Coordinates of C-alpha atoms in Angstrom, one line a residue:
M1 CA -15.8 -46.0 -58.3
L2 CA -16.2 -47.9 -61.6
N3 CA -18.3 -51.0 -62.3
V4 CA -18.1 -53.3 -65.3
H5 CA -20.9 -55.8 -65.5
N6 CA -21.4 -58.6 -68.1
L7 CA -19.4 -56.8 -70.7
S8 CA -19.0 -58.4 -74.2
V9 CA -17.3 -57.3 -77.4
S10 CA -17.0 -59.2 -80.7
F11 CA -15.1 -58.7 -84.0
A12 CA -16.3 -60.4 -87.2
G13 CA -18.6 -62.6 -85.2
E14 CA -15.9 -63.8 -82.7
Y15 CA -16.0 -62.7 -79.1
L16 CA -12.9 -61.0 -77.9
F17 CA -14.3 -61.3 -74.3
D18 CA -17.7 -62.4 -73.3
G19 CA -19.7 -61.5 -70.1
I20 CA -16.8 -60.2 -68.0
S21 CA -17.4 -58.3 -64.7
F22 CA -15.2 -56.4 -62.3
R23 CA -15.1 -53.3 -60.1
L24 CA -12.4 -50.6 -59.6
N25 CA -12.0 -49.0 -56.2
P26 CA -9.8 -46.1 -55.0
G27 CA -6.2 -47.4 -54.4
D28 CA -6.5 -50.2 -57.0
R29 CA -3.5 -50.4 -59.2
V30 CA -4.4 -53.0 -61.8
G31 CA -2.1 -54.8 -64.2
L32 CA -4.1 -55.7 -67.2
I33 CA -2.3 -58.6 -68.9
G34 CA -2.8 -61.2 -71.7
K35 CA -1.3 -62.3 -74.9
N36 CA -1.1 -60.0 -78.0
G37 CA -4.6 -59.7 -79.5
A38 CA -6.4 -60.8 -76.3
G39 CA -8.2 -57.4 -76.0
K40 CA -6.3 -55.4 -73.5
S41 CA -6.2 -52.1 -75.4
T42 CA -9.8 -52.7 -76.5
L43 CA -10.9 -53.0 -72.9
L44 CA -9.1 -49.7 -72.0
K45 CA -10.9 -48.0 -75.0
L46 CA -14.2 -49.3 -73.7
L47 CA -13.6 -48.0 -70.2
A48 CA -12.6 -44.6 -71.6
G49 CA -15.7 -44.4 -73.8
D50 CA -13.7 -44.5 -77.1
M51 CA -15.5 -47.6 -78.3
S52 CA -19.0 -49.0 -78.0
K53 CA -19.7 -52.4 -76.4
D54 CA -21.9 -55.2 -77.7
T55 CA -23.6 -56.0 -74.4
G56 CA -23.2 -55.2 -70.7
D57 CA -22.8 -52.0 -68.6
I58 CA -20.0 -49.7 -67.6
A59 CA -21.1 -47.5 -64.7
T60 CA -19.2 -44.9 -62.7
D61 CA -19.9 -42.9 -59.6
K62 CA -21.0 -39.2 -60.1
E63 CA -18.2 -36.8 -61.1
V64 CA -15.6 -39.6 -61.6
S65 CA -12.9 -38.3 -64.0
I66 CA -11.2 -40.9 -66.3
G67 CA -7.9 -40.1 -68.0
F68 CA -6.6 -42.3 -70.8
L69 CA -3.1 -42.5 -72.2
R70 CA -3.6 -43.4 -75.8
Q71 CA -1.0 -44.7 -78.2
D72 CA -1.9 -42.2 -80.9
I73 CA -1.5 -38.5 -80.0
D74 CA -2.0 -35.3 -82.0
F75 CA -0.5 -32.0 -80.8
D76 CA -1.1 -28.5 -82.3
E77 CA 2.2 -27.2 -83.6
G78 CA 3.6 -23.9 -82.3
K79 CA 3.4 -24.6 -78.6
T80 CA 6.4 -25.0 -76.3
V81 CA 6.7 -28.0 -74.0
L82 CA 5.5 -25.9 -71.0
E83 CA 2.6 -24.4 -72.9
E84 CA 1.4 -27.8 -74.1
A85 CA 1.8 -29.2 -70.5
Y86 CA -0.2 -26.3 -69.1
T87 CA -3.2 -27.3 -71.3
A88 CA -3.8 -29.9 -68.6
F89 CA -5.1 -27.0 -66.5
E90 CA -7.6 -25.5 -68.9
E91 CA -10.0 -24.2 -66.2
I92 CA -7.1 -22.6 -64.2
R93 CA -5.8 -20.9 -67.3
Q94 CA -9.3 -19.6 -68.2
I95 CA -9.6 -18.2 -64.7
E96 CA -6.2 -16.6 -65.0
R97 CA -7.2 -14.8 -68.2
R98 CA -10.5 -13.6 -66.6
M99 CA -8.7 -12.4 -63.5
D100 CA -6.2 -10.5 -65.6
E101 CA -9.0 -8.8 -67.5
I102 CA -10.8 -7.8 -64.3
N103 CA -7.6 -6.5 -62.8
R104 CA -7.0 -4.4 -65.9
Q105 CA -10.5 -3.0 -65.7
L106 CA -10.1 -2.2 -62.0
A107 CA -6.9 -0.4 -62.7
E108 CA -8.4 1.7 -65.5
R109 CA -11.7 2.6 -63.8
E110 CA -12.3 5.3 -61.2
D111 CA -16.1 4.8 -60.5
Y112 CA -15.2 3.1 -57.2
E113 CA -18.7 3.5 -55.7
S114 CA -20.6 2.1 -58.7
E115 CA -22.5 -1.1 -58.7
S116 CA -20.6 -2.5 -61.7
Y117 CA -17.3 -1.8 -60.0
N118 CA -18.5 -3.6 -56.9
Q119 CA -19.6 -6.5 -59.0
L120 CA -16.1 -6.7 -60.5
M121 CA -14.7 -6.9 -57.0
I122 CA -17.1 -9.8 -56.1
D123 CA -16.3 -11.6 -59.3
L124 CA -12.6 -11.3 -58.6
S125 CA -13.0 -12.6 -55.1
D126 CA -15.1 -15.6 -56.4
L127 CA -12.5 -16.4 -59.1
T128 CA -9.6 -16.1 -56.7
H129 CA -11.3 -18.6 -54.3
R130 CA -12.0 -21.0 -57.2
Y131 CA -8.4 -20.5 -58.4
E132 CA -7.0 -21.5 -55.0
I133 CA -9.2 -24.6 -54.8
L134 CA -8.1 -25.8 -58.2
G135 CA -4.4 -25.4 -57.2
G136 CA -3.7 -22.3 -59.3
Y137 CA -0.9 -21.1 -57.0
H138 CA 1.2 -24.3 -57.5
Y139 CA 0.3 -25.8 -60.9
Q140 CA 3.4 -24.3 -62.6
G141 CA 5.8 -25.8 -60.0
A142 CA 3.9 -29.2 -60.2
T143 CA 4.2 -29.1 -64.0
E144 CA 7.9 -28.5 -64.0
K145 CA 8.4 -31.3 -61.4
V146 CA 6.5 -33.9 -63.4
L147 CA 8.2 -32.9 -66.7
Q148 CA 11.6 -33.2 -65.0
G149 CA 10.6 -36.6 -63.5
L150 CA 9.8 -37.8 -67.0
G151 CA 13.3 -36.8 -68.3
F152 CA 12.9 -33.2 -69.6
R153 CA 15.6 -30.7 -68.7
R154 CA 14.8 -27.1 -67.9
D155 CA 16.3 -25.9 -71.2
D156 CA 13.7 -28.2 -73.0
F157 CA 10.7 -26.3 -71.5
E158 CA 10.7 -23.5 -74.0
K159 CA 11.4 -25.7 -77.1
R160 CA 8.6 -26.3 -79.6
T161 CA 6.9 -29.7 -79.2
E162 CA 7.3 -30.4 -82.9
T163 CA 11.1 -30.5 -82.5
F164 CA 10.7 -33.6 -80.3
S165 CA 10.4 -37.2 -81.4
G166 CA 7.1 -39.2 -81.0
G167 CA 8.5 -40.8 -77.9
W168 CA 9.1 -37.4 -76.2
R169 CA 5.7 -36.1 -77.3
M170 CA 4.2 -39.2 -75.6
R171 CA 6.0 -38.1 -72.4
I172 CA 4.4 -34.7 -72.6
E173 CA 1.0 -36.4 -73.0
L174 CA 1.7 -38.6 -70.0
A175 CA 2.8 -35.5 -68.0
K176 CA -0.6 -33.8 -68.8
L177 CA -2.5 -36.9 -67.8
L178 CA -0.6 -37.2 -64.4
L179 CA -1.2 -33.5 -63.7
Q180 CA -4.9 -33.5 -64.3
K181 CA -5.7 -35.3 -61.0
H182 CA -8.1 -37.9 -62.6
D183 CA -9.9 -40.4 -60.3
V184 CA -9.1 -43.3 -62.8
L185 CA -6.0 -43.5 -64.9
L186 CA -5.9 -45.9 -68.0
L187 CA -2.3 -46.3 -69.2
D188 CA -1.7 -48.2 -72.4
E189 CA 2.0 -49.2 -72.5
P190 CA 3.2 -46.1 -70.5
T191 CA 6.9 -47.3 -70.3
N192 CA 7.3 -47.9 -74.1
H193 CA 9.1 -44.5 -74.6
L194 CA 10.6 -44.0 -71.2
D195 CA 14.2 -44.6 -70.2
I196 CA 15.0 -46.5 -67.0
E197 CA 15.4 -43.4 -64.7
S198 CA 12.0 -42.1 -65.9
I199 CA 10.4 -45.5 -65.4
I200 CA 11.6 -45.5 -61.8
W201 CA 10.2 -42.0 -61.3
L202 CA 6.8 -43.1 -62.7
E203 CA 6.7 -46.1 -60.5
E204 CA 7.1 -43.9 -57.4
F205 CA 4.4 -41.5 -58.7
L206 CA 1.9 -44.3 -59.3
Q207 CA 2.6 -45.9 -55.9
Q208 CA 1.4 -42.7 -54.3
F209 CA -1.6 -42.2 -56.6
A210 CA -4.8 -42.2 -54.5
G211 CA -7.2 -43.1 -57.3
A212 CA -7.5 -46.2 -59.4
V213 CA -5.0 -47.2 -62.2
V214 CA -5.3 -49.7 -64.9
I215 CA -2.1 -50.4 -66.7
V216 CA -1.4 -52.4 -69.9
S217 CA 2.3 -53.2 -69.8
H218 CA 4.7 -56.0 -70.8
D219 CA 7.3 -54.8 -68.4
K220 CA 7.2 -57.5 -65.6
M221 CA 9.3 -55.5 -63.2
F222 CA 7.2 -52.3 -63.6
L223 CA 4.0 -54.4 -63.0
D224 CA 5.5 -56.0 -59.9
N225 CA 6.7 -52.6 -58.5
V226 CA 3.5 -50.7 -59.1
T227 CA 0.4 -53.0 -59.1
N228 CA -1.5 -54.6 -56.3
R229 CA -4.0 -56.4 -58.4
T230 CA -3.8 -58.4 -61.7
I231 CA -6.6 -59.0 -64.3
Q232 CA -5.7 -61.4 -67.0
I233 CA -7.7 -61.7 -70.2
S234 CA -7.4 -65.2 -71.6
L235 CA -9.6 -67.0 -74.2
G236 CA -12.5 -64.5 -73.7
K237 CA -12.5 -64.7 -69.9
I238 CA -10.9 -62.7 -67.1
Y239 CA -9.0 -63.9 -64.0
D240 CA -8.9 -61.3 -61.3
Y241 CA -6.6 -61.6 -58.2
N242 CA -5.4 -59.0 -55.6
K243 CA -1.8 -59.8 -56.3
P244 CA 1.0 -58.1 -58.4
Y245 CA 2.0 -59.9 -61.6
S246 CA 4.6 -62.5 -60.3
E247 CA 2.5 -63.4 -57.3
F248 CA -0.5 -63.7 -59.5
L249 CA 1.3 -66.2 -61.8
E250 CA 2.2 -68.4 -58.7
L251 CA -1.3 -68.3 -57.3
R252 CA -2.9 -69.1 -60.7
E253 CA -0.6 -72.1 -61.1
E254 CA -1.5 -73.3 -57.5
L255 CA -5.2 -72.9 -58.2
R256 CA -5.0 -74.8 -61.5
D257 CA -3.1 -77.7 -59.7
L258 CA -5.9 -77.8 -57.1
Q259 CA -8.5 -77.8 -59.9
L260 CA -6.7 -80.6 -61.7
N261 CA -6.5 -82.8 -58.6
A262 CA -10.1 -82.1 -57.7
Q263 CA -11.2 -82.9 -61.3
K264 CA -9.2 -86.2 -61.3
N265 CA -10.8 -87.3 -58.0
Q266 CA -14.2 -86.3 -59.3
Q267 CA -13.7 -88.3 -62.5
K268 CA -12.7 -91.4 -60.4
E269 CA -15.9 -91.0 -58.4
I270 CA -18.0 -90.6 -61.7
E271 CA -16.4 -93.8 -63.2
H272 CA -17.0 -95.8 -60.0
T273 CA -20.7 -94.6 -59.9
E274 CA -21.2 -95.5 -63.6
K275 CA -20.0 -99.0 -62.9
L276 CA -22.4 -99.4 -60.0
I277 CA -25.3 -98.1 -62.2
E278 CA -24.4 -100.7 -64.9
K279 CA -24.2 -103.4 -62.3
F280 CA -27.5 -102.6 -60.6
R281 CA -29.5 -101.7 -63.7
A282 CA -30.0 -105.4 -64.8
K283 CA -31.3 -106.5 -61.3
A284 CA -34.9 -105.7 -60.5
T285 CA -34.2 -105.6 -56.8
K286 CA -31.5 -102.9 -57.3
A287 CA -33.3 -100.9 -60.0
S288 CA -34.3 -98.1 -57.6
M289 CA -30.7 -97.8 -56.3
A290 CA -29.5 -97.5 -59.9
Q291 CA -32.0 -94.7 -60.5
S292 CA -30.9 -92.9 -57.4
L293 CA -27.2 -93.1 -58.5
I294 CA -28.2 -91.7 -62.0
K295 CA -30.0 -88.7 -60.3
K296 CA -26.9 -88.2 -58.2
L297 CA -24.7 -88.0 -61.3
D298 CA -27.1 -85.6 -63.0
R299 CA -27.0 -83.2 -59.9
M300 CA -23.2 -83.4 -59.7
E301 CA -21.6 -80.1 -60.6
R302 CA -18.6 -81.0 -62.8
I303 CA -15.3 -79.4 -61.8
E304 CA -13.8 -77.3 -64.7
V305 CA -10.1 -76.4 -65.0
D306 CA -9.4 -72.8 -66.1
E307 CA -8.3 -72.9 -69.7
E308 CA -4.8 -71.7 -70.4
D309 CA -3.7 -70.1 -73.6
N310 CA -0.1 -71.4 -73.7
A311 CA 0.7 -70.7 -77.3
V312 CA 4.1 -69.0 -77.7
M313 CA 6.2 -68.3 -80.8
N314 CA 9.1 -70.6 -81.7
L315 CA 12.1 -68.4 -82.2
S316 CA 15.8 -68.9 -83.0
F317 CA 18.4 -66.7 -84.7
P318 CA 20.8 -68.8 -86.8
V319 CA 24.3 -67.4 -87.5
S320 CA 24.9 -67.0 -91.2
V321 CA 28.7 -67.2 -91.6
R322 CA 31.6 -66.8 -89.1
P323 CA 32.9 -63.2 -89.1
G324 CA 36.4 -61.9 -88.2
K325 CA 37.4 -61.4 -84.6
V326 CA 36.6 -57.6 -84.7
V327 CA 33.1 -57.0 -86.1
L328 CA 33.0 -53.3 -85.6
E329 CA 35.5 -50.5 -85.1
A330 CA 34.7 -46.8 -84.8
E331 CA 36.8 -43.8 -84.1
D332 CA 35.8 -40.1 -83.4
L333 CA 32.2 -40.7 -84.4
S334 CA 30.1 -37.5 -84.2
K335 CA 26.5 -36.7 -85.1
S336 CA 24.5 -33.5 -84.9
Y337 CA 21.0 -32.6 -86.1
G338 CA 21.3 -28.9 -86.9
E339 CA 22.6 -27.2 -83.8
K340 CA 21.7 -30.1 -81.6
K341 CA 24.7 -32.2 -80.8
V342 CA 23.9 -35.9 -80.2
L343 CA 27.3 -37.8 -80.2
E344 CA 30.8 -36.3 -80.1
N345 CA 34.1 -38.1 -80.7
V346 CA 32.8 -41.5 -79.7
D347 CA 35.1 -44.6 -80.0
L348 CA 33.8 -48.1 -80.0
L349 CA 35.3 -51.6 -80.6
V350 CA 33.1 -54.6 -80.8
E351 CA 34.5 -58.2 -80.9
R352 CA 32.9 -61.3 -82.3
G353 CA 30.4 -62.9 -79.9
S354 CA 29.9 -59.8 -77.7
K355 CA 26.5 -59.2 -76.0
I356 CA 26.1 -55.5 -75.5
A357 CA 23.2 -53.3 -74.1
F358 CA 22.8 -49.6 -75.0
V359 CA 21.1 -47.7 -72.2
G360 CA 20.5 -44.1 -71.3
Q361 CA 17.9 -41.4 -71.5
N362 CA 15.9 -40.9 -74.8
G363 CA 17.6 -38.4 -77.1
Q364 CA 21.1 -39.3 -75.9
G365 CA 22.1 -41.1 -79.2
K366 CA 21.4 -44.9 -78.7
T367 CA 19.1 -45.2 -81.8
T368 CA 21.3 -42.7 -83.6
L369 CA 24.4 -44.9 -83.2
A370 CA 22.5 -48.0 -84.2
K371 CA 21.4 -46.3 -87.4
M372 CA 25.0 -45.1 -88.0
I373 CA 26.3 -48.7 -87.7
V374 CA 23.8 -50.1 -90.2
G375 CA 24.4 -47.2 -92.6
E376 CA 21.0 -45.5 -92.4
I377 CA 22.2 -42.0 -91.6
P378 CA 25.4 -40.0 -92.4
F379 CA 27.9 -39.1 -89.7
Q380 CA 31.4 -37.7 -89.0
G381 CA 34.3 -40.0 -88.1
E382 CA 35.4 -43.5 -89.2
L383 CA 33.3 -46.7 -88.8
K384 CA 34.5 -50.0 -90.3
L385 CA 32.8 -53.3 -90.3
G386 CA 34.9 -56.5 -89.9
H387 CA 35.5 -59.3 -92.4
N388 CA 32.3 -61.3 -93.3
V389 CA 30.0 -59.1 -91.2
Q390 CA 26.4 -59.5 -92.1
L391 CA 24.1 -57.1 -90.2
G392 CA 20.6 -57.8 -89.1
Y393 CA 18.7 -54.8 -87.9
F394 CA 15.4 -54.5 -86.0
A395 CA 14.3 -50.9 -85.8
Q396 CA 12.4 -49.4 -83.0
N397 CA 9.5 -48.6 -85.4
Q398 CA 10.1 -51.7 -87.6
A399 CA 6.4 -52.6 -87.5
E400 CA 5.5 -49.2 -89.0
Y401 CA 7.3 -50.1 -92.2
L402 CA 4.8 -52.9 -92.8
D403 CA 2.2 -52.1 -95.5
G404 CA -1.2 -52.1 -93.7
E405 CA -3.2 -53.0 -96.8
K406 CA -1.2 -56.2 -97.4
T407 CA -1.9 -59.5 -95.7
V408 CA 0.4 -61.2 -93.3
L409 CA 1.3 -63.8 -96.0
D410 CA 1.9 -61.2 -98.7
I411 CA 4.3 -59.3 -96.5
M412 CA 6.4 -62.5 -96.1
I413 CA 6.2 -63.7 -99.7
D414 CA 7.2 -60.3 -101.0
A415 CA 10.3 -60.2 -98.7
A416 CA 11.3 -63.8 -99.4
N417 CA 13.8 -65.1 -102.0
D418 CA 13.8 -68.3 -104.1
G419 CA 15.7 -70.2 -101.3
N420 CA 13.2 -69.5 -98.5
R421 CA 9.9 -68.7 -100.1
T422 CA 8.6 -72.3 -99.6
K423 CA 9.3 -72.0 -95.8
V424 CA 7.2 -68.8 -95.3
R425 CA 4.1 -70.6 -94.0
D426 CA 6.1 -72.7 -91.6
M427 CA 7.9 -69.6 -90.3
L428 CA 4.6 -67.8 -89.8
G429 CA 3.2 -70.8 -87.9
A430 CA 6.3 -70.6 -85.6
F431 CA 5.3 -66.9 -84.9
L432 CA 1.7 -67.9 -84.1
F433 CA 0.2 -66.9 -87.5
R434 CA -1.7 -70.1 -88.3
G435 CA -4.5 -71.1 -90.6
D436 CA -6.7 -68.2 -91.7
E437 CA -4.7 -65.7 -89.6
V438 CA -2.1 -65.4 -92.4
E439 CA -4.9 -63.8 -94.6
K440 CA -5.5 -61.0 -92.1
K441 CA -4.5 -57.5 -93.3
V442 CA -1.7 -55.9 -91.3
K443 CA -3.8 -52.9 -90.4
V444 CA -6.1 -55.1 -88.2
L445 CA -3.2 -56.6 -86.2
S446 CA -2.5 -55.5 -82.6
G447 CA 0.8 -53.8 -81.9
G448 CA 2.3 -57.0 -80.5
E449 CA 1.2 -59.0 -83.5
R450 CA 2.8 -56.5 -85.9
N451 CA 6.1 -56.8 -83.9
R452 CA 5.9 -60.6 -84.2
L453 CA 5.5 -60.3 -88.0
A454 CA 8.4 -57.8 -88.2
L455 CA 10.6 -60.2 -86.3
C456 CA 9.5 -63.1 -88.6
K457 CA 10.3 -61.0 -91.7
M458 CA 13.7 -60.1 -90.4
L459 CA 14.7 -63.8 -90.3
L460 CA 14.4 -64.0 -94.1
E461 CA 17.8 -62.3 -94.4
P462 CA 21.1 -63.9 -93.2
F463 CA 23.1 -62.2 -90.4
N464 CA 25.8 -62.8 -87.8
V465 CA 25.6 -59.4 -86.1
L466 CA 22.2 -58.5 -84.7
I467 CA 21.2 -54.9 -83.7
M468 CA 17.8 -54.6 -82.0
D469 CA 16.3 -51.3 -81.1
E470 CA 13.5 -51.6 -78.4
P471 CA 12.5 -55.1 -79.7
T472 CA 10.1 -55.7 -76.8
N473 CA 7.7 -52.8 -77.4
H474 CA 4.2 -54.2 -77.6
L475 CA 5.3 -57.9 -77.2
D476 CA 3.4 -59.8 -74.5
I477 CA 5.4 -61.1 -71.6
R478 CA 5.5 -64.7 -72.9
S479 CA 6.7 -63.6 -76.4
K480 CA 9.2 -61.3 -74.7
N481 CA 10.6 -64.3 -72.7
V482 CA 10.8 -66.4 -75.9
L483 CA 12.7 -63.6 -77.6
K484 CA 15.1 -63.2 -74.6
E485 CA 15.9 -66.9 -74.6
A486 CA 16.5 -66.9 -78.3
L487 CA 18.9 -64.0 -78.0
K488 CA 20.7 -65.8 -75.2
R489 CA 21.2 -68.8 -77.5
F490 CA 22.3 -66.6 -80.4
E491 CA 25.9 -67.4 -81.2
G492 CA 26.6 -64.2 -83.1
T493 CA 27.2 -60.6 -81.9
L494 CA 24.3 -58.8 -80.2
I495 CA 23.7 -55.1 -79.7
V496 CA 20.3 -54.4 -78.0
V497 CA 18.9 -51.0 -77.2
S498 CA 16.3 -51.3 -74.5
H499 CA 14.9 -49.7 -71.3
D500 CA 13.3 -53.0 -70.1
R501 CA 15.2 -54.0 -67.0
D502 CA 13.7 -57.4 -66.7
F503 CA 14.4 -58.2 -70.4
L504 CA 18.1 -57.0 -70.1
Q505 CA 18.8 -59.0 -66.9
G506 CA 21.3 -61.8 -67.8
L507 CA 21.3 -60.9 -71.5
S508 CA 24.4 -58.7 -71.9
E509 CA 28.0 -59.0 -70.8
S510 CA 28.6 -55.2 -71.0
V511 CA 26.4 -52.1 -70.8
Y512 CA 27.1 -48.8 -72.6
E513 CA 25.5 -45.8 -71.1
F514 CA 24.8 -42.8 -73.4
R515 CA 25.1 -39.5 -71.6
N516 CA 26.3 -36.0 -72.5
H517 CA 27.2 -36.9 -76.1
Q518 CA 29.5 -39.7 -74.9
I519 CA 29.3 -43.4 -74.1
K520 CA 30.7 -45.1 -71.1
E521 CA 31.2 -48.9 -70.7
Y522 CA 30.1 -50.8 -67.6
L523 CA 31.0 -54.5 -67.4
G524 CA 28.3 -57.0 -66.5
D525 CA 24.5 -56.9 -67.1
I526 CA 21.9 -54.3 -66.3
N527 CA 21.8 -55.2 -62.5
D528 CA 25.6 -54.4 -62.2
Y529 CA 25.1 -51.2 -64.1
L530 CA 22.1 -50.1 -62.0
E531 CA 23.9 -50.9 -58.8
E532 CA 26.9 -48.8 -59.8
R533 CA 24.9 -45.9 -61.2
K534 CA 22.7 -45.8 -58.1
A535 CA 25.8 -45.6 -55.9
D536 CA 27.0 -42.6 -58.0
D537 CA 23.6 -40.8 -57.8
F538 CA 22.9 -41.3 -54.1
R539 CA 26.4 -41.5 -52.6
A540 CA 25.7 -38.5 -50.2
I541 CA 22.5 -40.1 -49.0
E542 CA 24.2 -43.5 -48.4
K543 CA 27.0 -41.9 -46.4
K544 CA 24.4 -40.2 -44.2
D545 CA 22.6 -43.6 -43.6
E546 CA 25.8 -45.7 -43.0
T547 CA 25.0 -46.1 -39.4
V548 CA 21.4 -47.3 -40.0
K549 CA 21.5 -50.0 -42.7
V550 CA 18.2 -51.8 -42.9
S551 CA 17.4 -54.0 -45.9
K552 CA 14.0 -53.8 -47.5
K553 CA 13.3 -57.3 -46.2
E554 CA 14.1 -56.4 -42.7
A555 CA 12.4 -53.0 -42.7
A556 CA 8.9 -52.9 -41.2
P557 CA 6.2 -52.6 -43.8
K558 CA 4.7 -49.1 -44.2
P559 CA 1.1 -48.9 -43.0
K560 CA -1.4 -48.4 -45.8
M561 CA -2.5 -44.8 -45.9
S562 CA -6.1 -43.8 -45.9
Y563 CA -7.6 -42.1 -49.0
E564 CA -7.9 -38.8 -47.1
D565 CA -4.3 -39.0 -45.8
Q566 CA -3.1 -39.7 -49.4
K567 CA -5.0 -36.6 -50.6
K568 CA -3.4 -34.5 -47.7
L569 CA 0.1 -35.8 -48.6
K570 CA -0.4 -35.0 -52.2
S571 CA -1.6 -31.4 -51.3
L572 CA 1.5 -30.9 -49.1
K573 CA 3.8 -32.1 -51.8
N574 CA 2.2 -29.7 -54.3
R575 CA 2.6 -26.8 -51.9
V576 CA 6.3 -27.7 -51.3
S577 CA 6.8 -27.9 -55.1
K578 CA 5.3 -24.5 -55.6
L579 CA 7.4 -22.9 -52.8
E580 CA 10.6 -24.5 -54.3
S581 CA 9.8 -22.9 -57.6
Q582 CA 9.1 -19.5 -56.0
I583 CA 12.3 -19.7 -53.9
N584 CA 14.4 -20.6 -57.0
D585 CA 12.9 -17.5 -58.8
L586 CA 13.7 -15.2 -55.8
E587 CA 17.2 -16.5 -55.5
R588 CA 17.8 -15.9 -59.2
K589 CA 16.5 -12.3 -59.0
I590 CA 18.7 -11.6 -55.9
E591 CA 21.7 -13.1 -57.6
A592 CA 21.1 -10.9 -60.6
M593 CA 20.8 -7.8 -58.4
D594 CA 24.0 -8.7 -56.6
K595 CA 25.9 -8.9 -59.9
E596 CA 24.3 -5.6 -61.0
L597 CA 25.4 -3.9 -57.7
L598 CA 29.0 -5.2 -58.1
A599 CA 29.2 -4.0 -61.7
K600 CA 27.7 -0.5 -61.0
P601 CA 28.2 0.3 -57.3
E602 CA 28.5 4.1 -57.6
K603 CA 25.4 4.4 -59.9
L604 CA 23.2 2.2 -57.7
S605 CA 24.4 3.4 -54.3
E606 CA 21.9 6.4 -54.4
D607 CA 19.1 4.4 -56.1
Q608 CA 16.6 4.0 -53.2
D609 CA 14.1 2.1 -55.4
F610 CA 16.8 -0.5 -56.2
F611 CA 17.5 -1.1 -52.5
N612 CA 13.8 -1.2 -51.5
S613 CA 13.2 -3.8 -54.1
Y614 CA 16.3 -5.7 -53.0
D615 CA 15.2 -5.7 -49.3
S616 CA 11.7 -6.8 -50.4
L617 CA 13.0 -9.8 -52.3
K618 CA 15.2 -10.7 -49.3
K619 CA 12.3 -10.6 -46.9
D620 CA 10.1 -12.6 -49.2
L621 CA 12.8 -15.2 -49.6
E622 CA 13.2 -15.5 -45.8
K623 CA 9.4 -15.8 -45.4
K624 CA 9.0 -18.5 -48.1
S625 CA 12.1 -20.4 -46.8
G626 CA 10.5 -20.5 -43.4
E627 CA 7.2 -21.8 -44.9
W628 CA 9.2 -24.4 -46.9
F629 CA 10.8 -25.8 -43.7
E630 CA 7.4 -25.9 -41.9
L631 CA 5.8 -27.8 -44.7
N632 CA 8.7 -30.3 -44.9
E633 CA 8.3 -31.0 -41.2
Q634 CA 4.6 -31.8 -41.8
L635 CA 5.6 -34.0 -44.8
E636 CA 8.0 -36.0 -42.6
A637 CA 5.4 -36.4 -39.9

């Protein structure tokens, strides 16, 4: 499907990776991992054709389509969410316009026997056939299904894209990519702007995807749930194993142990041989034996141990001064943006030493409340900070506030005061900015490196209450683990906004869910919250399955589906989705006519056209419902 051979890329004379090779096959779901700055996003850009390589080849089979989820997107203003999502089906939309034009001409013309009229009929037949092959009869239903899976509500569909935040626009871009039926998907941090429910939906979608997927992500749980292969970029090389992330780490460690043991045994053999050579070299009768041993050493292939880049940042959050028992008290907090209500009459009490997680869908007010607490935006209601409270705030887009034209060192020196200016270089070293790296301009840093710099800069100010909004975006997995351990050790009060389940596990003592303009507290960490929410969401299903309780470990593994079967399954699901959309439309029309009949029974009782239309809708609904049941039986089979 896609072949990479002997690929090399360098920047400023230094190789990011050198001579790497691998192949992507249908069904491969690859987790592309490595520390910040290792070259993960660069490799995706090379595969997508957005960058040129130094040496090597990237070859694809004929007609292979590659879709790339970039971090920077640009929408034309004026389109609704649905209109923008429909741009994923450009050929279908073109055919629709052409078919509408032909139908208009056929309706207006009366030269039924003419050659041109006959040609229009042939063109319409060809277009209709092509329309059906491309999925023209179910693309609208599929679009709505994917948008809803990624967190959009039906009443969002007709809103303009420019009214949504960058995170929601990224979801629209992801929806378009998933709808285009590419053979290869390249996803750069796809979960960065998704809430937990949308991440779970995306996991299920990608698990069923028949083509190849390459994912750059720092969400360990997402990688474990989706991928079946891991490629690590480390020190210019790649390590490729058919294992998801956690299993890959275990296997890599086992292989390194074996290499180390083999290397030690070989070194002992080399030392022993060298002693014999020295012993025999001085004796004329043993000179030939010495030469033989020298040749043996020259021929010996030395065992090398895979190099490991184990550098991690050294992070701790010292508490400035001890605050009062209550650090934050809020009553009747409300916030609206124009007519859009975000929070309404919210109460919150935070005590010293609390560890709190804010979770919920994007747009429900998590970041808004964080900004209200630190005084960044106005609001209605009362909010009081406790005695001696000193706030530290890491914004979701903190790295964007860094001046791209300044160097790493300049950013820190400009933010430092007389008391900590002399410590700036040591602090940067702890965050892996060492030697000449402090002279790099911010604009050349990777997303993860910018986040590390933003974290380092934040430590220049004292605090005892720390509010962090999506702090793990762009951080590599090792840096994320270091941050998590530092937050666990932090003796102050912590409020963290995050959708990263692995990061939140064991970090918080309570979880606040944001939903429908309100917040609700769940005691425990993210696992306790998810367990309780899942019970709420799927209670009816669980009751149905009470008699057959089989754990995932006990359940028999599903047989791997063939590529053709996966395509058939996908086609069936698309047809079901289209029918569901059509059935919903028919039910709405019938319901409207029922209401109309109740409101004006005398007027409509003699309207034959009304009843003919009503009967037609009923018959159509009955027919499509029957088709829906048949397709669902095929799906279950």
